[in-house]
Amino acid sequence: MSLARLSAGSGYKYLLRHTACGDACREPGTPLTAYYAASGYPAGQWMGTGLSGVGAANGIAVGTVVTEEAMAALFGSGNDPVSGKPLGSPYPTYKSADERIAEALAGLPDTLADVEREAQRTEIEKVERARPTRAAVAGFDLTFTVPKSASVLWALGDETTQRAVVDAHRDAVTAVLGLVEQRFLHTRVGAQGCAQVATRGMLAAAFDHWDTRTGDPNLHTHVVIANKVQGPDGNPYVIDRATK
């Protein structure tokens, strides 16, 4: 299993165009339903015990198909995938390098000579473009990949063999996610997030893929866990306050 952070900006767009589409690039304007019908890939499905708390506690059933609109609400805006209402505080926003440069240049004294102003501009651009760009974390992409031999067995096997390999893979994914919810899914509450507490479960979207971008057999599942959970009191929080 590998893990990667999903940013609320570019990361969410990558999720929508690639992760939800068999690791291939879906052209803008192509609905997910049309892509799935044309490619034969299975649609994404919702997972996690935290699904019971969304939609004014009416919940989403595990296995429900993940729609583009629901992904946009949860991973794009941090909102309830059913009602569209905010889940706790919105994701923080950060200034881009260009915005920081423009702000710094606007603060330079008017009395600076042209040579001095140009030197200051050069230094400001150098410093600001060297700084990493911060982005709010919208979720975490856990990618579960079977050994290559199992992928080849699945690709070359008959229907019974293929089903056995897929079922074993999905059972393993489900078992690991259960462990994640029980032992590793926490949030922070209190002043400055001083207390780490358990949650009521995760909101996750799972996407099954079966090959690489070059068409090589590669059975794997992306499980994108939202950085929004309910604490013990039922209030929504982010899983952590980390940024990248």
Rosetta silent file (secondary structure, phi, psi, omega in degrees, C-alpha in Angstrom):
SEQUENCE: MSLARLSAGSGYKYLLRHTACGDACREPGTPLTAYYAASGYPAGQWMGTGLSGVGAANGIAVGTVVTEEAMAALFGSGNDPVSGKPLGSPYPTYKSADERIAEALAGLPDTLADVEREAQRTEIEKVERARPTRAAVAGFDLTFTVPKSASVLWALGDETTQRAVVDAHRDAVTAVLGLVEQRFLHTRVGAQGCAQVATRGMLAAAFDHWDTRTGDPNLHTHVVIANKVQGPDGNPYVIDRATK
SCORE:     score description
SCORE:     0.000 S_00000001
   1 L     0.000  137.061  173.162    0.000    0.000    0.000 S_00000001
   2 E  -115.972  159.452 -177.715    1.180    3.521   -0.782 S_00000001
   3 E  -134.699  136.448  177.257   -0.174    6.781    0.638 S_00000001
   4 E  -140.524  146.257  175.907   -0.300   10.272   -0.855 S_00000001
   5 E   -80.346  147.847  178.448   -1.903   13.505    0.256 S_00000001
   6 E  -114.981  115.778 -178.841   -4.626   15.041   -1.883 S_00000001
   7 E   -77.485  157.028 -178.019   -4.666   18.828   -1.952 S_00000001
   8 L   -72.009  -17.992 -179.866   -7.940   20.741   -2.046 S_00000001
   9 L   -99.818  -93.384 -176.387   -6.943   22.458   -5.286 S_00000001
  10 H   -64.683  -32.596  179.931   -4.828   20.692   -7.886 S_00000001
  11 H   -64.811  -39.998  177.822   -5.020   17.389   -6.040 S_00000001
  12 H   -64.104  -40.693  178.953   -8.804   17.341   -6.223 S_00000001
  13 H   -63.950  -37.590  176.987   -8.647   18.056   -9.956 S_00000001
  14 H   -63.706  -41.592  177.624   -6.207   15.161  -10.367 S_00000001
  15 H   -57.638  -45.853 -175.508   -8.641   12.906   -8.488 S_00000001
  16 H   -68.972  -36.440 -174.311  -11.472   13.884  -10.799 S_00000001
  17 H   -93.409  -22.752 -174.021   -9.500   13.531  -14.046 S_00000001
  18 L  -123.903  -60.515 -173.664   -7.215   10.576  -13.282 S_00000001
  19 H   -59.418  -38.934 -179.713   -7.796    8.577  -10.084 S_00000001
  20 H   -77.154   -2.548 -171.856  -11.516    8.199  -10.740 S_00000001
  21 H  -128.476   44.732  175.309  -10.781    7.154  -14.316 S_00000001
  22 L    64.739   29.022 -178.253   -8.492    4.130  -14.277 S_00000001
  23 L    61.068   19.911  175.608   -5.352    6.289  -13.905 S_00000001
  24 L  -108.381  162.668 -178.575   -6.028    7.606  -17.399 S_00000001
  25 L   -88.185  115.083  177.123   -6.636   11.224  -18.343 S_00000001
  26 L   -86.883  129.111 -177.871  -10.332   11.942  -18.830 S_00000001
  27 L   -66.458  141.657  178.399  -10.910   14.816  -21.221 S_00000001
  28 L   -56.890  139.960  179.235  -12.634   17.887  -19.748 S_00000001
  29 L    92.162   -9.595  177.963  -16.346   17.889  -20.402 S_00000001
  30 L   -90.247  116.393  179.765  -16.654   14.091  -20.482 S_00000001
  31 L   -62.567  148.201  178.957  -19.081   12.953  -17.746 S_00000001
  32 H   -58.983  -39.628 -179.301  -17.833   10.189  -15.469 S_00000001
  33 H   -60.671  -40.140  178.689  -20.838    8.033  -16.366 S_00000001
  34 H   -67.956  -37.780  178.804  -19.950    8.273  -20.057 S_00000001
  35 H   -63.673  -46.618 -179.016  -16.316    7.438  -19.314 S_00000001
  36 H   -62.000  -40.610 -179.564  -17.237    4.334  -17.317 S_00000001
  37 H   -65.042  -37.914 -177.560  -19.622    3.153  -20.019 S_00000001
  38 H   -78.162  -35.668 -174.096  -16.992    3.603  -22.741 S_00000001
  39 H   -90.296  -25.691 -176.147  -14.011    2.181  -20.836 S_00000001
  40 L    85.914   -0.807  177.274  -15.664   -0.668  -18.968 S_00000001
  41 L   -70.365  146.233  177.016  -14.094    0.385  -15.677 S_00000001
  42 L   -72.182  147.656  178.126  -16.322   -0.043  -12.608 S_00000001
  43 L   -69.265  153.690  176.694  -17.704    3.134  -11.081 S_00000001
  44 L   -65.454  153.956 -179.173  -16.256    4.334   -7.789 S_00000001
  45 E  -130.015  146.867  177.663  -18.031    3.284   -4.588 S_00000001
  46 E   -77.890  142.437  178.088  -18.437    4.899   -1.188 S_00000001
  47 E  -138.456  160.684  173.021  -16.831    3.187    1.814 S_00000001
  48 L   112.288  142.761  179.342  -16.451    3.847    5.543 S_00000001
  49 H   -72.730  -15.795  177.960  -18.537    3.822    8.708 S_00000001
  50 H   -71.166  -10.939 -179.992  -18.547    7.627    8.688 S_00000001
  51 H   -62.264  -23.556 -178.020  -21.046    7.548    5.809 S_00000001
  52 H   -68.192  -17.715 -175.440  -23.856    7.174    8.338 S_00000001
  53 H   -94.787   -3.530 -177.510  -23.346   10.751    9.535 S_00000001
  54 L   -93.187  172.037  179.089  -23.774   12.646    6.243 S_00000001
  55 L    61.019   46.972 -178.091  -26.967   13.896    4.617 S_00000001
  56 L    56.304   40.120  178.042  -28.459   15.129    7.907 S_00000001
  57 L    68.573   10.204  173.010  -27.604   11.719    9.427 S_00000001
  58 L   -78.349  -23.758  172.779  -29.635    9.912    6.747 S_00000001
  59 L    76.385  174.113  173.258  -26.304    8.570    5.525 S_00000001
  60 L  -125.698  134.049  179.154  -25.025    6.936    2.367 S_00000001
  61 L   -71.895  137.220  175.137  -25.078    3.157    2.004 S_00000001
  62 L   -58.163  134.710 -178.927  -21.674    1.515    1.645 S_00000001
  63 L    96.522   -7.877  177.008  -21.214    0.543   -2.000 S_00000001
  64 L   -63.203  140.906 -179.177  -23.251    3.446   -3.377 S_00000001
  65 E   -64.126  135.029  178.815  -21.836    4.760   -6.662 S_00000001
  66 L   -82.874  121.039  179.007  -19.666    7.871   -6.267 S_00000001
  67 L   -94.900  160.333  179.083  -20.934   10.697   -8.460 S_00000001
  68 H   -62.161  -38.634 -178.898  -18.919   13.583   -9.827 S_00000001
  69 H   -65.728  -40.156  179.984  -21.107   16.060   -7.937 S_00000001
  70 H   -67.610  -39.557  176.878  -20.567   14.288   -4.619 S_00000001
  71 H   -63.144  -40.919  179.327  -16.790   14.208   -5.157 S_00000001
  72 H   -61.876  -40.438 -179.168  -16.807   17.914   -5.960 S_00000001
  73 H   -66.175  -50.780 -173.543  -18.698   18.650   -2.758 S_00000001
  74 H   -76.835  -55.490 -173.778  -16.565   16.549   -0.407 S_00000001
  75 H   -85.290  -23.355  179.567  -13.052   16.623   -1.854 S_00000001
  76 H   -86.897  -39.387 -173.957  -13.299   19.950   -3.669 S_00000001
  77 H  -121.163   -8.112 -177.526  -15.078   22.066   -1.056 S_00000001
  78 L    73.883   28.789 -178.155  -15.145   20.019    2.150 S_00000001
  79 E  -106.127  165.485  177.304  -18.940   19.862    2.057 S_00000001
  80 L   -60.212  126.441 -177.680  -21.462   17.110    2.766 S_00000001
  81 L   -68.424  -13.239  178.957  -21.585   14.891   -0.352 S_00000001
  82 L   -98.782  -56.154 -175.124  -25.378   14.557    0.004 S_00000001
  83 L   -88.508  -21.984 -176.689  -26.669   17.926    1.177 S_00000001
  84 L    81.395    1.169  179.760  -23.773   20.092    0.015 S_00000001
  85 L   -78.382  150.115 -178.782  -23.649   21.840    3.397 S_00000001
  86 E   -58.616  138.554  173.065  -20.221   22.644    4.927 S_00000001
  87 L   -99.506   92.371 -177.993  -18.644   19.944    7.085 S_00000001
  88 L    73.003 -153.523 -178.906  -17.063   22.057    9.793 S_00000001
  89 L   -71.912  148.006  177.743  -14.704   24.887    8.868 S_00000001
  90 L   -68.427  161.150  176.220  -13.831   25.409    5.209 S_00000001
  91 L   -61.953  138.774  177.037  -10.420   24.419    3.916 S_00000001
  92 L   -68.362  153.098  177.562   -7.877   27.194    4.515 S_00000001
  93 L  -115.395  150.856 -176.871   -6.594   29.084    1.513 S_00000001
  94 L  -132.373  149.126 -178.368   -3.029   30.260    0.916 S_00000001
  95 L   -73.554  143.645  176.269   -1.525   32.906   -1.332 S_00000001
  96 L   -77.516  170.110  178.535    0.287   31.835   -4.477 S_00000001
  97 H   -60.277  -41.665  179.675    3.874   32.879   -5.204 S_00000001
  98 H   -62.724  -39.247  179.532    2.627   35.524   -7.638 S_00000001
  99 H   -68.158  -39.936  178.379    0.267   36.948   -5.017 S_00000001
 100 H   -65.942  -39.149  179.107    3.011   37.074   -2.387 S_00000001
 101 H   -64.476  -46.394 -179.129    5.385   38.778   -4.828 S_00000001
 102 H   -61.724  -39.384  179.937    2.774   41.362   -5.823 S_00000001
 103 H   -66.684  -41.335  179.489    2.014   42.097   -2.165 S_00000001
 104 H   -67.570  -41.067  179.319    5.700   42.518   -1.294 S_00000001
 105 H   -64.908  -37.804  179.502    6.341   44.788   -4.286 S_00000001
 106 H   -65.923  -22.741 -179.152    3.352   46.945   -3.370 S_00000001
 107 L   -89.038   -2.810  179.090    4.892   47.459    0.078 S_00000001
 108 L   -69.758  144.372 -179.753    8.198   48.836   -1.198 S_00000001
 109 L   -61.552  143.504  178.442    8.822   52.525   -0.405 S_00000001
 110 L   -68.520  -18.927 -175.281    7.982   54.979   -3.193 S_00000001
 111 L   -80.901   -5.303 -178.600   11.320   56.713   -2.585 S_00000001
 112 L   -65.372  137.122  173.904   13.382   53.805   -3.927 S_00000001
 113 L   -70.421  161.282 -177.037   15.457   54.558   -6.988 S_00000001
 114 H   -58.158  -40.875 -178.729   14.803   52.455  -10.093 S_00000001
 115 H   -65.081  -43.754  179.757   18.017   50.465   -9.631 S_00000001
 116 H   -65.466  -40.716 -179.432   17.223   49.748   -6.000 S_00000001
 117 H   -63.788  -39.745  179.774   13.618   48.819   -6.810 S_00000001
 118 H   -67.015  -38.201  177.886   14.762   46.386   -9.505 S_00000001
 119 H   -65.266  -41.945  177.333   17.253   44.793   -7.120 S_00000001
 120 H   -63.739  -41.582 -179.828   14.531   44.429   -4.487 S_00000001
 121 H   -61.798  -44.991  179.531   12.152   42.954   -7.058 S_00000001
 122 H   -60.747  -43.861 -179.071   14.722   40.378   -8.146 S_00000001
 123 H   -67.155  -41.643 -179.960   15.438   39.359   -4.557 S_00000001
 124 H   -61.781  -45.586  179.889   11.738   39.149   -3.644 S_00000001
 125 H   -63.308  -40.551  179.515   10.978   36.938   -6.646 S_00000001
 126 H   -61.549  -46.251 -177.604   13.943   34.694   -5.865 S_00000001
 127 H   -67.783  -47.524 -174.493   12.893   34.228   -2.240 S_00000001
 128 H   -69.375  -36.253 -179.386    9.160   33.769   -2.871 S_00000001
 129 H   -75.933  -17.672  176.633    9.528   31.330   -5.764 S_00000001
 130 H   -83.245  -19.339  179.368   11.904   29.227   -3.686 S_00000001
 131 L   -73.978  137.892  177.070    9.326   28.895   -0.915 S_00000001
 132 L   -65.758  143.937  178.483    7.097   25.797   -1.131 S_00000001
 133 L   -84.431  124.094 -179.715    3.490   26.535   -2.017 S_00000001
 134 L   -82.176  148.416  177.254    1.124   25.546    0.761 S_00000001
 135 L  -148.498  141.275  177.540   -2.176   23.828    0.029 S_00000001
 136 E   -66.863  146.260  179.853   -4.963   22.531    2.241 S_00000001
 137 E   -91.488  119.240 -179.912   -5.221   18.752    2.461 S_00000001
 138 E   -90.950  -22.559 -178.556   -8.565   17.460    1.151 S_00000001
 139 E  -179.702 -174.617 -178.338   -7.833   13.781    1.666 S_00000001
 140 E  -132.568  124.704 -178.916   -5.416   10.875    1.572 S_00000001
 141 E   -93.384  107.179  174.987   -5.070    8.480   -1.355 S_00000001
 142 E   -96.213  117.872 -177.855   -4.342    4.941   -0.141 S_00000001
 143 E  -108.317  115.881 -179.204   -3.410    2.767   -3.117 S_00000001
 144 E  -100.402  117.416 -176.592   -3.651   -0.992   -2.563 S_00000001
 145 E  -121.950  130.293  179.308   -1.789   -2.990   -5.234 S_00000001
 146 L   -77.104  160.519  175.337   -1.624   -6.781   -5.482 S_00000001
 147 L   -58.229  152.212 -177.003    1.711   -8.509   -6.302 S_00000001
 148 H   -57.073  -38.568 -179.596    2.519   -8.588  -10.003 S_00000001
 149 H   -60.840  -36.952  178.977    2.103  -12.371  -10.112 S_00000001
 150 H   -69.597  -36.190  176.673   -1.465  -12.008   -8.823 S_00000001
 151 H   -64.401  -41.292  178.908   -2.223   -9.392  -11.473 S_00000001
 152 H   -66.533  -41.744  177.988   -0.925  -11.716  -14.197 S_00000001
 153 H   -60.420  -42.823  178.316   -2.940  -14.614  -12.752 S_00000001
 154 H   -63.592  -43.794 -175.788   -6.039  -12.421  -12.771 S_00000001
 155 H   -67.315  -36.263 -174.561   -5.411  -11.239  -16.326 S_00000001
 156 H   -97.402  -11.232 -175.152   -4.803  -14.722  -17.774 S_00000001
 157 L   -78.235  167.065  175.613   -7.199  -16.742  -15.616 S_00000001
 158 L   -77.420 -179.395 -174.628  -10.699  -17.896  -16.393 S_00000001
 159 H   -59.916  -39.910  179.763  -13.738  -16.196  -14.894 S_00000001
 160 H   -64.045  -43.235  179.120  -13.618  -18.275  -11.708 S_00000001
 161 H   -65.350  -44.336  179.447   -9.930  -17.496  -11.158 S_00000001
 162 H   -59.533  -43.981 -179.712  -10.434  -13.813  -11.853 S_00000001
 163 H   -64.032  -39.577  179.995  -13.283  -13.629   -9.369 S_00000001
 164 H   -63.818  -42.154  179.985  -11.215  -15.395   -6.696 S_00000001
 165 H   -65.751  -45.695 -178.958   -8.302  -12.965   -7.142 S_00000001
 166 H   -64.314  -43.057  179.937  -10.559   -9.901   -7.077 S_00000001
 167 H   -62.795  -40.982  178.741  -12.474  -11.139   -4.033 S_00000001
 168 H   -64.339  -41.254  178.716   -9.238  -11.818   -2.140 S_00000001
 169 H   -62.910  -46.640 -178.554   -7.955   -8.355   -3.034 S_00000001
 170 H   -67.041  -36.306  176.203  -11.158   -6.645   -1.920 S_00000001
 171 H   -62.494  -40.665  179.244  -11.249   -8.626    1.331 S_00000001
 172 H   -65.801  -41.850  178.538   -7.692   -7.483    2.065 S_00000001
 173 H   -61.791  -46.546 -179.324   -8.573   -3.851    1.322 S_00000001
 174 H   -60.997  -41.113 -179.739  -11.635   -4.027    3.567 S_00000001
 175 H   -64.327  -43.323 -179.925   -9.611   -5.566    6.405 S_00000001
 176 H   -66.379  -41.736  179.819   -6.922   -2.867    6.250 S_00000001
 177 H   -64.971  -35.036  175.059   -9.490   -0.064    6.121 S_00000001
 178 H   -62.211  -40.001  177.678  -11.201   -1.521    9.171 S_00000001
 179 H   -66.880  -39.233  177.556   -7.875   -1.383   11.002 S_00000001
 180 H   -59.344  -45.663 -178.736   -7.350    2.214    9.840 S_00000001
 181 H   -66.540  -37.499 -176.578  -10.717    3.232   11.280 S_00000001
 182 H   -75.330  -37.334 -168.601  -10.148    1.420   14.564 S_00000001
 183 H  -119.688  -23.525 -169.579   -6.571    2.428   15.298 S_00000001
 184 H  -121.539   -5.876 -178.237   -5.260    5.187   13.051 S_00000001
 185 L   -94.879  105.722 -179.023   -8.105    7.570   12.185 S_00000001
 186 E  -130.263  163.398  172.053   -7.995   10.461   14.659 S_00000001
 187 E  -134.468  173.623 -177.901   -8.820   14.135   14.741 S_00000001
 188 E  -119.735  139.687  179.518   -7.794   17.012   16.978 S_00000001
 189 E  -133.147  171.933  177.916  -10.021   19.147   19.160 S_00000001
 190 L    87.234 -178.982 -178.888   -9.572   21.884   21.746 S_00000001
 191 H   -60.816  123.361 -179.741   -7.402   24.991   21.699 S_00000001
 192 H    57.715   26.551  179.099   -4.896   24.748   18.833 S_00000001
 193 H    62.337   41.073 -172.523   -5.955   21.122   18.339 S_00000001
 194 L   -74.292  -20.956 -176.383   -4.282   20.096   21.590 S_00000001
 195 E  -112.860  129.959  176.797   -6.291   16.888   22.110 S_00000001
 196 E   -97.774  125.013 -175.832   -6.233   13.905   19.755 S_00000001
 197 E  -130.157  162.484  177.072   -9.486   11.925   19.787 S_00000001
 198 E   -73.006  168.676 -178.403  -11.070    9.021   17.937 S_00000001
 199 L  -120.987  173.966  176.785  -13.612    9.594   15.177 S_00000001
 200 L   -89.356   10.825  177.472  -16.953    8.155   14.125 S_00000001
 201 L   117.316  168.569 -173.140  -15.404    6.658   10.994 S_00000001
 202 L   -97.359  157.411  167.835  -14.151    7.653    7.577 S_00000001
 203 L  -109.259  117.609 -174.856  -15.723    8.987    4.403 S_00000001
 204 E  -140.839  148.168  175.254  -13.935    7.309    1.515 S_00000001
 205 E  -116.537  127.155 -176.554  -14.318    6.768   -2.218 S_00000001
 206 E  -112.125  136.087 -179.156  -12.831    3.566   -3.682 S_00000001
 207 E  -129.715  116.922  178.514  -11.869    3.073   -7.334 S_00000001
 208 E   -85.155  130.472  175.925  -10.879   -0.338   -8.717 S_00000001
 209 E  -126.987  154.249 -177.664   -8.327   -0.356  -11.553 S_00000001
 210 E  -129.609    7.349  175.408   -6.830   -3.332  -13.354 S_00000001
 211 E  -154.483  172.858  175.823   -3.960   -2.100  -15.491 S_00000001
 212 L   -87.921  177.421  178.610   -1.258    0.523  -15.869 S_00000001
 213 L   -66.991  -18.507  178.302   -1.421    3.427  -18.283 S_00000001
 214 L   -95.642    4.274  176.622    0.528    1.288  -20.753 S_00000001
 215 L    89.274    7.718  177.817   -1.987   -1.568  -20.480 S_00000001
 216 L   -74.353  140.501  177.072    0.087   -3.866  -18.257 S_00000001
 217 E   -58.072  126.713 -177.762   -1.944   -6.012  -15.808 S_00000001
 218 E  -159.109   78.017 -178.387   -1.926   -4.149  -12.481 S_00000001
 219 E   -69.296  119.448 -179.982   -4.889   -4.874  -10.241 S_00000001
 220 E  -155.684  163.469 -179.229   -5.121   -2.121   -7.637 S_00000001
 221 E  -132.751  127.636  171.413   -7.607    0.029   -5.737 S_00000001
 222 E   -90.837  125.027  173.905   -7.400    3.708   -4.888 S_00000001
 223 E  -117.282  109.507 -177.473   -9.197    4.524   -1.627 S_00000001
 224 E   -97.634  110.366 -178.761   -9.418    8.287   -1.130 S_00000001
 225 E   -92.794  124.465 -178.879  -10.190    9.104    2.513 S_00000001
 226 E   -68.637  144.757  176.986  -11.650   12.565    3.037 S_00000001
 227 L   -84.948   38.802  176.426   -9.921   14.887    5.471 S_00000001
 228 L  -136.540  125.709 -179.784  -13.310   15.452    7.104 S_00000001
 229 E  -141.514  167.518  172.223  -14.603   13.289    9.946 S_00000001
 230 E  -100.056  134.369  175.186  -17.017   13.475   12.859 S_00000001
 231 L   -77.922 -178.587 -179.561  -15.575   13.609   16.346 S_00000001
 232 L   -58.200  -28.690 -178.995  -17.078   11.740   19.310 S_00000001
 233 L   -86.694    0.432  178.627  -19.560   14.590   19.849 S_00000001
 234 L    91.266   -8.984  178.913  -20.789   14.373   16.253 S_00000001
 235 L   -78.804  143.818 -178.821  -19.247   17.665   15.153 S_00000001
 236 E   -82.986  139.933  177.439  -17.231   17.600   11.922 S_00000001
 237 E  -138.318  168.301  169.183  -13.506   18.256   11.954 S_00000001
 238 L   -81.870  152.949  179.102  -10.543   17.771    9.659 S_00000001
 239 L   -62.348  -45.468  173.763   -8.463   14.642   10.305 S_00000001
 240 L  -148.906  175.150 -177.485   -5.390   16.801   10.802 S_00000001
 241 L  -107.899   22.017 -178.191   -4.280   20.331   10.070 S_00000001
 242 L   -72.880  151.206  173.825   -1.313   19.436    7.934 S_00000001
 243 E  -130.682  167.550  175.982   -0.621   21.162    4.658 S_00000001
 244 L  -131.449    0.000    0.000    1.828   20.488    1.886 S_00000001
